[in-house]
Amino acid sequence: MNIILFGPPGAGKGTQAKELITKFGIPQISTGDILREAIANKTKLGLEAKKYMDAGNLVPDEVVVGLVEERLKNKDCENGYILDGFPRTVVQAEALDKIANIDKVIALDVPASEIVERITGRRTSRKTGKIYHIKYNPPVSENEEDLIQRDDDTEVAVIKRLENYEKQTLPVLEYYKEKNKTTIVNGSRKPEEITKELIEILGK
Ligand code: AP5
């Protein structure tokens, strides 16, 4: 089962993907995570990508398509995968069509008014990679989790990311709607309610 988890920045793609990979036993492929790993490892690609990411802009299509193409060749993708944060442009969606068969696109619908608070309050555990929110989902012990904030989770960058989402990424939703592969899910509910619905949809 090859799935795309689609939605604006902060929609809860990462939060939900973590639940689904446990349930369905397939990997999460997050282009954001792959790029952040390249930044942490100070690779040439990472240093180049960081400039785009910190400003809230998309990394060039050819770079991201190449990364995904390589990642999908891994053995752990044989039984399916969850794409999180890819494709984000119609050019990326067209490139994906050449290398994969997508079964379902799930779009998390969250209004822009909720996004800024979600993103500026996000913290990630350096130890486990678990995603928290200082208000909606705080960890039991902040010190134990060693929480970090992403460099692109500033209010200025979030506004730019939202602008870019509307201009460059929303057309991807139309692309998949035309292929009748899309289900839109209300992402403005408790995370566990959303997970339950996603499992129902994907279990069918
Ligand atoms: P990426 O890492 O993909 O970021 P994003 O798409 O902007 O999405 P986020 O990770 O910010 O949010 P999410 O939907 O995963 O939400 P989360 O679950 O964390 O991309 C970063 C950058 O990399 C891009 O800007 C771009 O530069 C580059 N890039 C990546 N892919 C690219 C591509 N394909 N092409 C070009 N460039 C690319 O949740 C957010 C917060 O909300 C958390 O604190 C969480 O606890 C909380 N939360 C989650 N669910 C709920 C809920 N139901 N109620 C309340 N709070 C909730």
Tab-separated table of C-alpha atoms and ligand atoms in Angstrom:
chain	number	residue	atom	x	y	z
A	1	MET	CA	0.000	0.000	0.000
A	2	ASN	CA	1.623	3.221	-1.182
A	3	ILE	CA	0.145	6.244	0.541
A	4	ILE	CA	0.619	9.971	0.348
A	5	LEU	CA	-0.129	11.914	3.510
A	6	PHE	CA	-0.862	15.383	2.267
A	7	GLY	CA	-1.566	18.656	4.050
A	8	PRO	CA	-0.258	22.110	4.903
A	9	PRO	CA	2.719	22.633	7.212
A	10	GLY	CA	1.696	21.647	10.733
A	11	ALA	CA	-1.365	19.664	9.603
A	12	GLY	CA	-0.188	16.671	11.633
A	13	LYS	CA	1.337	14.592	8.811
A	14	GLY	CA	4.342	13.558	10.898
A	15	THR	CA	2.238	12.921	14.012
A	16	GLN	CA	-0.169	10.673	12.093
A	17	ALA	CA	2.513	8.943	10.017
A	18	LYS	CA	4.217	7.769	13.228
A	19	GLU	CA	0.976	6.020	14.282
A	20	LEU	CA	0.316	4.515	10.848
A	21	ILE	CA	3.770	3.000	10.418
A	22	THR	CA	3.261	1.059	13.646
A	23	LYS	CA	-0.191	-0.067	12.618
A	24	PHE	CA	0.610	-1.051	9.015
A	25	GLY	CA	4.300	-1.986	9.308
A	26	ILE	CA	5.444	0.177	6.399
A	27	PRO	CA	8.007	3.008	6.548
A	28	GLN	CA	7.370	6.739	6.703
A	29	ILE	CA	9.288	8.623	4.063
A	30	SER	CA	9.461	12.250	5.084
A	31	THR	CA	11.403	14.459	2.702
A	32	GLY	CA	11.652	17.050	5.490
A	33	ASP	CA	13.305	14.467	7.791
A	34	ILE	CA	15.677	13.303	5.034
A	35	LEU	CA	16.723	16.905	4.388
A	36	ARG	CA	17.130	17.657	8.108
A	37	GLU	CA	19.345	14.584	8.445
A	38	ALA	CA	21.495	15.859	5.576
A	39	ILE	CA	21.753	19.218	7.381
A	40	ALA	CA	22.713	17.531	10.658
A	41	ASN	CA	25.402	15.551	8.814
A	42	LYS	CA	26.613	18.784	7.185
A	43	THR	CA	26.565	17.239	3.715
A	44	LYS	CA	26.828	19.499	0.647
A	45	LEU	CA	23.186	18.806	-0.139
A	46	GLY	CA	22.178	19.575	3.449
A	47	LEU	CA	24.004	22.893	3.517
A	48	GLU	CA	22.411	23.889	0.208
A	49	ALA	CA	18.906	22.778	1.313
A	50	LYS	CA	19.145	24.631	4.632
A	51	LYS	CA	19.080	28.016	2.891
A	52	TYR	CA	15.731	27.219	1.298
A	53	MET	CA	14.248	25.545	4.372
A	54	ASP	CA	15.105	28.237	6.914
A	55	ALA	CA	13.506	30.839	4.640
A	56	GLY	CA	10.345	28.725	4.346
A	57	ASN	CA	10.896	27.993	0.657
A	58	LEU	CA	10.780	24.685	-1.176
A	59	VAL	CA	13.998	22.901	-2.037
A	60	PRO	CA	14.366	22.555	-5.855
A	61	ASP	CA	12.317	19.740	-7.413
A	62	GLU	CA	15.253	17.882	-8.964
A	63	VAL	CA	16.996	17.574	-5.585
A	64	VAL	CA	13.937	16.214	-3.760
A	65	VAL	CA	12.847	13.894	-6.578
A	66	GLY	CA	16.342	12.378	-6.647
A	67	LEU	CA	16.253	11.756	-2.886
A	68	VAL	CA	12.844	10.062	-3.032
A	69	GLU	CA	13.759	7.992	-6.061
A	70	GLU	CA	16.783	6.616	-4.189
A	71	ARG	CA	14.843	6.041	-0.951
A	72	LEU	CA	12.046	4.093	-2.665
A	73	LYS	CA	14.603	1.573	-3.923
A	74	ASN	CA	15.244	0.421	-0.339
A	75	LYS	CA	14.067	-3.038	0.592
A	76	ASP	CA	11.841	-1.719	3.392
A	77	CYS	CA	9.612	-0.086	0.745
A	78	GLU	CA	8.740	-3.390	-0.917
A	79	ASN	CA	5.395	-3.725	0.876
A	80	GLY	CA	4.503	-0.073	0.696
A	81	TYR	CA	5.272	3.264	2.336
A	82	ILE	CA	3.809	6.494	3.585
A	83	LEU	CA	5.067	9.581	1.817
A	84	ASP	CA	4.992	12.589	4.146
A	85	GLY	CA	5.725	15.981	2.602
A	86	PHE	CA	6.167	14.675	-0.936
A	87	PRO	CA	5.072	15.466	-3.623
A	88	ARG	CA	4.786	19.184	-3.001
A	89	THR	CA	4.657	20.467	-6.582
A	90	VAL	CA	2.936	19.156	-9.699
A	91	VAL	CA	6.397	18.545	-11.199
A	92	GLN	CA	7.183	16.259	-8.227
A	93	ALA	CA	3.810	14.464	-8.583
A	94	GLU	CA	4.469	13.828	-12.267
A	95	ALA	CA	7.959	12.531	-11.488
A	96	LEU	CA	6.517	10.230	-8.808
A	97	ASP	CA	4.033	8.799	-11.309
A	98	LYS	CA	7.001	7.585	-13.353
A	99	ILE	CA	8.538	5.640	-10.456
A	100	ALA	CA	5.616	4.517	-8.265
A	101	ASN	CA	1.965	3.536	-8.153
A	102	ILE	CA	0.138	5.505	-5.523
A	103	ASP	CA	-2.904	3.779	-4.022
A	104	LYS	CA	-4.299	6.525	-1.854
A	105	VAL	CA	-3.847	10.181	-1.048
A	106	ILE	CA	-5.057	11.318	2.350
A	107	ALA	CA	-5.278	15.067	2.758
A	108	LEU	CA	-5.415	16.478	6.277
A	109	ASP	CA	-7.535	19.604	6.260
A	110	VAL	CA	-6.518	22.193	8.868
A	111	PRO	CA	-7.305	25.916	8.546
A	112	ALA	CA	-4.386	28.346	8.256
A	113	SER	CA	-5.594	30.071	11.447
A	114	GLU	CA	-4.550	26.991	13.507
A	115	ILE	CA	-1.253	26.371	11.770
A	116	VAL	CA	0.934	29.144	13.201
A	117	GLU	CA	0.191	28.190	16.812
A	118	ARG	CA	0.750	24.503	16.077
A	119	ILE	CA	4.087	25.073	14.418
A	120	THR	CA	5.582	27.661	16.729
A	121	GLY	CA	4.651	25.416	19.689
A	122	ARG	CA	6.116	22.260	18.171
A	123	ARG	CA	9.065	20.632	19.898
A	124	THR	CA	10.803	17.415	18.855
A	125	SER	CA	12.642	14.995	21.111
A	126	ARG	CA	16.315	14.860	20.172
A	127	LYS	CA	16.411	11.365	21.689
A	128	THR	CA	13.389	9.662	20.117
A	129	GLY	CA	12.250	11.982	17.296
A	130	LYS	CA	8.800	12.084	18.912
A	131	ILE	CA	6.778	15.181	18.069
A	132	TYR	CA	5.305	17.240	20.932
A	133	HIS	CA	3.452	20.502	21.328
A	134	ILE	CA	4.097	22.739	24.327
A	135	LYS	CA	0.342	23.244	24.813
A	136	TYR	CA	-1.520	20.412	23.046
A	137	ASN	CA	0.817	17.500	23.639
A	138	PRO	CA	3.541	18.301	26.187
A	139	PRO	CA	6.016	15.593	27.236
A	140	VAL	CA	5.893	14.232	30.763
A	141	SER	CA	9.452	15.419	31.372
A	142	GLU	CA	10.957	18.167	29.180
A	143	ASN	CA	14.519	17.513	30.417
A	144	GLU	CA	14.357	13.803	29.792
A	145	GLU	CA	13.215	14.263	26.190
A	146	ASP	CA	15.871	16.900	25.368
A	147	LEU	CA	13.450	18.933	23.252
A	148	ILE	CA	14.549	20.959	20.259
A	149	GLN	CA	12.763	23.470	18.057
A	150	ARG	CA	13.186	23.330	14.273
A	151	ASP	CA	15.006	26.291	12.687
A	152	ASP	CA	12.113	26.829	10.258
A	153	ASP	CA	9.452	26.901	12.986
A	154	THR	CA	9.560	30.674	13.398
A	155	GLU	CA	6.458	32.753	12.754
A	156	VAL	CA	8.085	34.493	9.751
A	157	ALA	CA	9.078	31.194	8.116
A	158	VAL	CA	5.679	29.624	8.814
A	159	ILE	CA	3.858	32.435	7.048
A	160	LYS	CA	6.139	31.969	4.045
A	161	ARG	CA	5.620	28.186	4.142
A	162	LEU	CA	1.858	28.690	4.136
A	163	GLU	CA	2.072	31.084	1.172
A	164	ASN	CA	4.178	28.574	-0.720
A	165	TYR	CA	1.784	25.766	0.203
A	166	GLU	CA	-1.141	27.658	-1.345
A	167	LYS	CA	0.755	28.607	-4.489
A	168	GLN	CA	2.887	25.539	-5.180
A	169	THR	CA	1.438	22.595	-3.247
A	170	LEU	CA	-2.364	22.968	-3.342
A	171	PRO	CA	-2.397	22.313	-7.125
A	172	VAL	CA	-1.045	18.821	-6.262
A	173	LEU	CA	-4.306	18.105	-4.448
A	174	GLU	CA	-6.254	18.936	-7.623
A	175	TYR	CA	-3.877	16.665	-9.558
A	176	TYR	CA	-4.797	13.691	-7.345
A	177	LYS	CA	-8.481	14.606	-7.060
A	178	GLU	CA	-8.700	14.197	-10.833
A	179	LYS	CA	-7.289	10.695	-10.420
A	180	ASN	CA	-9.990	9.830	-7.822
A	181	LYS	CA	-7.449	8.766	-5.259
A	182	THR	CA	-8.033	11.422	-2.641
A	183	THR	CA	-9.809	11.382	0.705
A	184	ILE	CA	-10.013	14.611	2.690
A	185	VAL	CA	-9.932	14.192	6.466
A	186	ASN	CA	-10.733	16.823	9.076
A	187	GLY	CA	-7.364	17.424	10.792
A	188	SER	CA	-8.730	19.829	13.405
A	189	ARG	CA	-9.641	17.191	15.952
A	190	LYS	CA	-7.847	15.263	18.631
A	191	PRO	CA	-4.892	13.346	17.115
A	192	GLU	CA	-6.289	9.981	18.261
A	193	GLU	CA	-9.662	10.639	16.569
A	194	ILE	CA	-7.844	11.410	13.331
A	195	THR	CA	-5.694	8.272	13.625
A	196	LYS	CA	-8.830	6.152	14.090
A	197	GLU	CA	-10.370	7.533	10.904
A	198	LEU	CA	-7.139	7.091	8.921
A	199	ILE	CA	-6.853	3.461	9.997
A	200	GLU	CA	-10.462	2.883	8.915
A	201	ILE	CA	-9.861	4.467	5.509
A	202	LEU	CA	-6.610	2.624	4.886
A	203	GLY	CA	-7.907	-0.666	6.214
A	204	LYS	CA	-10.567	-0.805	3.494
B	1	AP5	P1	8.555	19.273	6.290
B	1	AP5	O1	9.428	18.762	7.337
B	1	AP5	O2	7.872	18.330	5.376
B	1	AP5	O3	7.517	20.254	6.966
B	1	AP5	P2	5.974	20.624	6.644
B	1	AP5	O4	5.319	19.967	5.498
B	1	AP5	O5	6.003	22.083	6.625
B	1	AP5	O6	5.227	19.944	7.730
B	1	AP5	P3	5.547	19.943	9.205
B	1	AP5	O7	6.613	18.923	9.508
B	1	AP5	O8	5.827	21.356	9.646
B	1	AP5	O9	4.155	19.544	9.849
B	1	AP5	P4	3.372	18.183	9.960
B	1	AP5	O10	2.200	18.213	9.062
B	1	AP5	O11	4.283	16.994	9.885
B	1	AP5	O12	2.841	18.378	11.457
B	1	AP5	P5	3.310	17.703	12.834
B	1	AP5	O13	2.748	16.335	12.920
B	1	AP5	O14	4.759	17.895	13.093
B	1	AP5	O15	9.343	20.279	5.346
B	1	AP5	C1	10.209	21.257	5.876
B	1	AP5	C2	10.906	21.967	4.730
B	1	AP5	O16	11.699	21.034	3.985
B	1	AP5	C3	9.994	22.609	3.676
B	1	AP5	O17	9.556	23.905	4.053
B	1	AP5	C4	10.915	22.645	2.454
B	1	AP5	O18	11.863	23.690	2.541
B	1	AP5	C5	11.652	21.327	2.582
B	1	AP5	N1	10.959	20.233	1.892
B	1	AP5	C6	10.424	19.115	2.455
B	1	AP5	N2	9.831	18.348	1.534
B	1	AP5	C7	9.979	19.007	0.351
B	1	AP5	C8	9.542	18.732	-0.971
B	1	AP5	N3	8.833	17.638	-1.269
B	1	AP5	N4	9.863	19.629	-1.950
B	1	AP5	C9	10.593	20.727	-1.681
B	1	AP5	N5	11.012	21.060	-0.434
B	1	AP5	C10	10.710	20.195	0.568
B	1	AP5	O19	2.474	18.632	13.843
B	1	AP5	C11	2.789	20.007	14.010
B	1	AP5	C12	2.521	20.414	15.486
B	1	AP5	O20	1.124	20.316	15.741
B	1	AP5	C13	3.199	19.482	16.515
B	1	AP5	O21	3.619	20.241	17.611
B	1	AP5	C14	2.086	18.503	16.924
B	1	AP5	O22	2.257	18.020	18.242
B	1	AP5	C15	0.840	19.377	16.788
B	1	AP5	N6	-0.332	18.604	16.374
B	1	AP5	C16	-0.384	17.561	15.488
B	1	AP5	N7	-1.641	17.114	15.354
B	1	AP5	C17	-2.408	17.903	16.153
B	1	AP5	C18	-3.806	17.953	16.447
B	1	AP5	N8	-4.677	17.077	15.871
B	1	AP5	N9	-4.255	18.909	17.314
B	1	AP5	C19	-3.386	19.787	17.893
B	1	AP5	N10	-2.046	19.792	17.668
B	1	AP5	C20	-1.573	18.856	16.800
